[in-house]
XYZ file of C-alpha atoms in Angstrom:
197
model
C -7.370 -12.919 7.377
C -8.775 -11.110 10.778
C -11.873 -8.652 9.301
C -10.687 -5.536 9.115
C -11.586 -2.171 11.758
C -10.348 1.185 12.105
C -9.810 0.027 15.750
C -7.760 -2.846 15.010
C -5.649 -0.960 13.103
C -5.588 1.743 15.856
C -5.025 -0.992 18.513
C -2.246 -2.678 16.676
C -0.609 0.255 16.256
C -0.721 1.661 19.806
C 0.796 -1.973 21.024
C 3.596 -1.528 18.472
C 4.564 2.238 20.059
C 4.581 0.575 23.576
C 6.617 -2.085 22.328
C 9.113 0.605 21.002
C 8.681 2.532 24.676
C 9.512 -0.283 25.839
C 12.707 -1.206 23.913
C 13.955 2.367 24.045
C 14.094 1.780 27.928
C 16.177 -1.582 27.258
C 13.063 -3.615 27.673
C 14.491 -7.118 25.302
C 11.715 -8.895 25.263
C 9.643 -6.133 23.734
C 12.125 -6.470 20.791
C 11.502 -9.984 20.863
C 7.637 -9.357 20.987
C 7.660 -6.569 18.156
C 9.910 -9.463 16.016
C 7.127 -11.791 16.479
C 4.682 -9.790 15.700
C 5.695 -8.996 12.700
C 7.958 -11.341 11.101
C 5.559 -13.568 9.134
C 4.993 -10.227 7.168
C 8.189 -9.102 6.454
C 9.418 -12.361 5.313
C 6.341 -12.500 3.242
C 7.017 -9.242 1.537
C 10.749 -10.071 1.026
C 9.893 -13.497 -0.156
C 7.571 -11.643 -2.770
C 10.710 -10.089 -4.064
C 13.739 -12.712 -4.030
C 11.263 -15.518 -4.432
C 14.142 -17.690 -2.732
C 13.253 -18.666 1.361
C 16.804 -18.486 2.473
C 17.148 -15.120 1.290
C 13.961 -13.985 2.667
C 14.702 -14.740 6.083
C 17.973 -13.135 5.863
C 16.445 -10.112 4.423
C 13.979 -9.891 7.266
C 16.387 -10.012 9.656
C 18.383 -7.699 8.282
C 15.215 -5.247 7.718
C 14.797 -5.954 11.850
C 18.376 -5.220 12.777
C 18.151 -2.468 10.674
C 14.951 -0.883 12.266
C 16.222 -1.711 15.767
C 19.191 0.289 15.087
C 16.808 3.594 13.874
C 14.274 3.081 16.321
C 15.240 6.040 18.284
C 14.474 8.295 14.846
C 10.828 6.672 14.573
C 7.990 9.160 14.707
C 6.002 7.813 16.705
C 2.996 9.660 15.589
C 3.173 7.722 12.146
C 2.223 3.837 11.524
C 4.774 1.705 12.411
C 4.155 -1.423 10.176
C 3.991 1.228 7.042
C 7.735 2.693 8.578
C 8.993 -0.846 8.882
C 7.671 -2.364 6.124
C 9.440 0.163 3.971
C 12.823 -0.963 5.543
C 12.085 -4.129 4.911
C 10.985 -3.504 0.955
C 14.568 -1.837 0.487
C 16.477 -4.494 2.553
C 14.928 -7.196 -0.259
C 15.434 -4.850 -2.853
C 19.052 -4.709 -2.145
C 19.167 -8.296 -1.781
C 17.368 -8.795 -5.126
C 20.064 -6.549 -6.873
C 23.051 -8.707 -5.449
C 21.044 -11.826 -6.305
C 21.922 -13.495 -9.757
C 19.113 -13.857 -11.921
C 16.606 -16.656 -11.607
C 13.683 -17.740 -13.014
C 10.298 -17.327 -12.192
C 9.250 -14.439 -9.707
C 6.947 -15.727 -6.599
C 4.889 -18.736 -5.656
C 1.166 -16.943 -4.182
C -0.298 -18.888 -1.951
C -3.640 -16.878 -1.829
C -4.714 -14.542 -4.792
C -8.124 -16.520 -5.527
C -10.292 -14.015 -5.116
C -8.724 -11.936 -7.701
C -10.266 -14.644 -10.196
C -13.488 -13.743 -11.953
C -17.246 -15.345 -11.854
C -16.338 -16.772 -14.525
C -13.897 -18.862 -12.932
C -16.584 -19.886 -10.289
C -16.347 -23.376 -11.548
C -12.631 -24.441 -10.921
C -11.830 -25.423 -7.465
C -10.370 -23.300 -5.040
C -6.388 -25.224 -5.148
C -6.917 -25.083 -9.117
C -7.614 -21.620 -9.175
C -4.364 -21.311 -7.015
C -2.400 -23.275 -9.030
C -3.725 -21.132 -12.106
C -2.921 -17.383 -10.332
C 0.329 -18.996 -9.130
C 1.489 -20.015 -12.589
C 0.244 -16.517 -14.112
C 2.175 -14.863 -11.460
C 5.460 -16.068 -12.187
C 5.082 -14.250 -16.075
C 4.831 -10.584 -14.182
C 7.886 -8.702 -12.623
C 9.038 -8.532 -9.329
C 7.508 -5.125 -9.204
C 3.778 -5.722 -10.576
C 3.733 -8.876 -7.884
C 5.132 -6.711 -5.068
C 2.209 -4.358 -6.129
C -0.710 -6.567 -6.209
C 0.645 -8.529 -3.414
C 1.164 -5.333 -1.145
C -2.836 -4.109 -1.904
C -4.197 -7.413 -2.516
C -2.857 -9.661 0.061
C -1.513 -7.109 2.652
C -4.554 -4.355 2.531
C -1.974 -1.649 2.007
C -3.512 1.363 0.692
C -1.697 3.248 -1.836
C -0.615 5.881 0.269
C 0.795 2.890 2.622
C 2.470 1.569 -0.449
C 4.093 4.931 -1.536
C 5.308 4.960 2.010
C 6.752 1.946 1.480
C 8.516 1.645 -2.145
C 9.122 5.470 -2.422
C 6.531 6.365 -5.082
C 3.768 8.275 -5.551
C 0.582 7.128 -4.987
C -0.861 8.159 -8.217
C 2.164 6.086 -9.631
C 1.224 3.031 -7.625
C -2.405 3.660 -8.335
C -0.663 3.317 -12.345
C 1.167 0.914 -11.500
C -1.017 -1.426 -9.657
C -3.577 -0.524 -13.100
C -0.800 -1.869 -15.253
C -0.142 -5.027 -12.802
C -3.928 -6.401 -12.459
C -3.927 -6.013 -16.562
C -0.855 -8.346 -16.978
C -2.027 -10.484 -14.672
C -5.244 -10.587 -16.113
C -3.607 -11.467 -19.711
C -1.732 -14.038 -18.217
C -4.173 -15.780 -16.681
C -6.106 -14.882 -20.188
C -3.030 -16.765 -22.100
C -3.134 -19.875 -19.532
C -6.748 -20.410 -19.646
C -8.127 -19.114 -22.787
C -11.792 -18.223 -22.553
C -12.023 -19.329 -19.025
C -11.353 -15.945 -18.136
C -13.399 -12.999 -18.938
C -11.859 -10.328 -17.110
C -10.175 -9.851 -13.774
C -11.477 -5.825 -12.845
């Protein structure tokens, strides 16, 4: 993960409106640019959800299509990743409600430093394995929240952009998530773990 600045986040945003300028004007390979730049998260976050890669990708794409076709009613003086992002949330949602019910919510590929000191001792692709396994015993929604302000660096506003919720519901929410995570990982390993806050 890049380190984080305000002027990344500044930058990254400015390139995304010019991308947009330039698609309003019929400019295709700024679509194709803003696609790019962006796809690896939005199949993340709809991967997240379905926990299936087929339906991932198709919910990404339909999340771009869809955002293509409401570009025009972008404000331009907002964040585009949180506007998008959101579209992409709801196109995996509705995907996830059509989807017949399988088991075991989301492989996580990166949540180690979530684990405490006293976890210092396992190695890294353990530790993994361990946050991995605990994550499939949570809900779609408490690994959509941990892995939206966890993985992504959302902040809570950003994420009740995103899922439609207040932020002092995520803030609850996200509360609630870390604990059952916690107590899963608690339930796995016994008294390897002391406690995840």
């Amino acid at each position: 993960m890049r380190p984080f600045s305000i002027q990344s986040v500044v930058n990254d945003n400015l390139k995304d409106i010019q991308l947009i300028e330039q698609i309003l004007a019929g400019d295709t390979s700024a679509y194709r640019a803003l696609v790019q730049r962006h796809k690896d998260f939005a199949f993340t976050v709809a991967y997240r959800i379905l926990n299936h890669r087929e339906e991932a990708e198709e919910a990404a794409q339909d999340a771009f299509l869809q955002a293509f076709g409401a570009l025009k009613e972008f404000n331009q003086t907002a964040k585009f990743t949180t506007w998008f992002y959101r579209i992409v949330f709801n196109a995996a949602l509705g995907a996830k409600r059509r989807q017949k019910p399988t088991e075991g919510i989301t492989e996580i590929n990166a949540l180690a430093y979530a684990v405490t000191d006293t976890q210092q001792n396992l190695h890294k692709k353990e530790r993994i394995k361990n946050i991995q396994q605990a994550m499939k015993q949570l809900s779609a929604d408490d690994v959509t929240m941990i892995t939206l302000f966890y993985l992504r660096e959302q902040s809570l506003e950003e994420i009740a952009e995103i899922t439609g919720i207040s932020a002092e519901t995520i803030k609850v929410k996200l509360h609630r998530a870390r604990k059952r995570l916690a107590d899963a990982l608690r339930k796995q390993l016994g008294e390897e773990v002391n406690n995840l806050y």
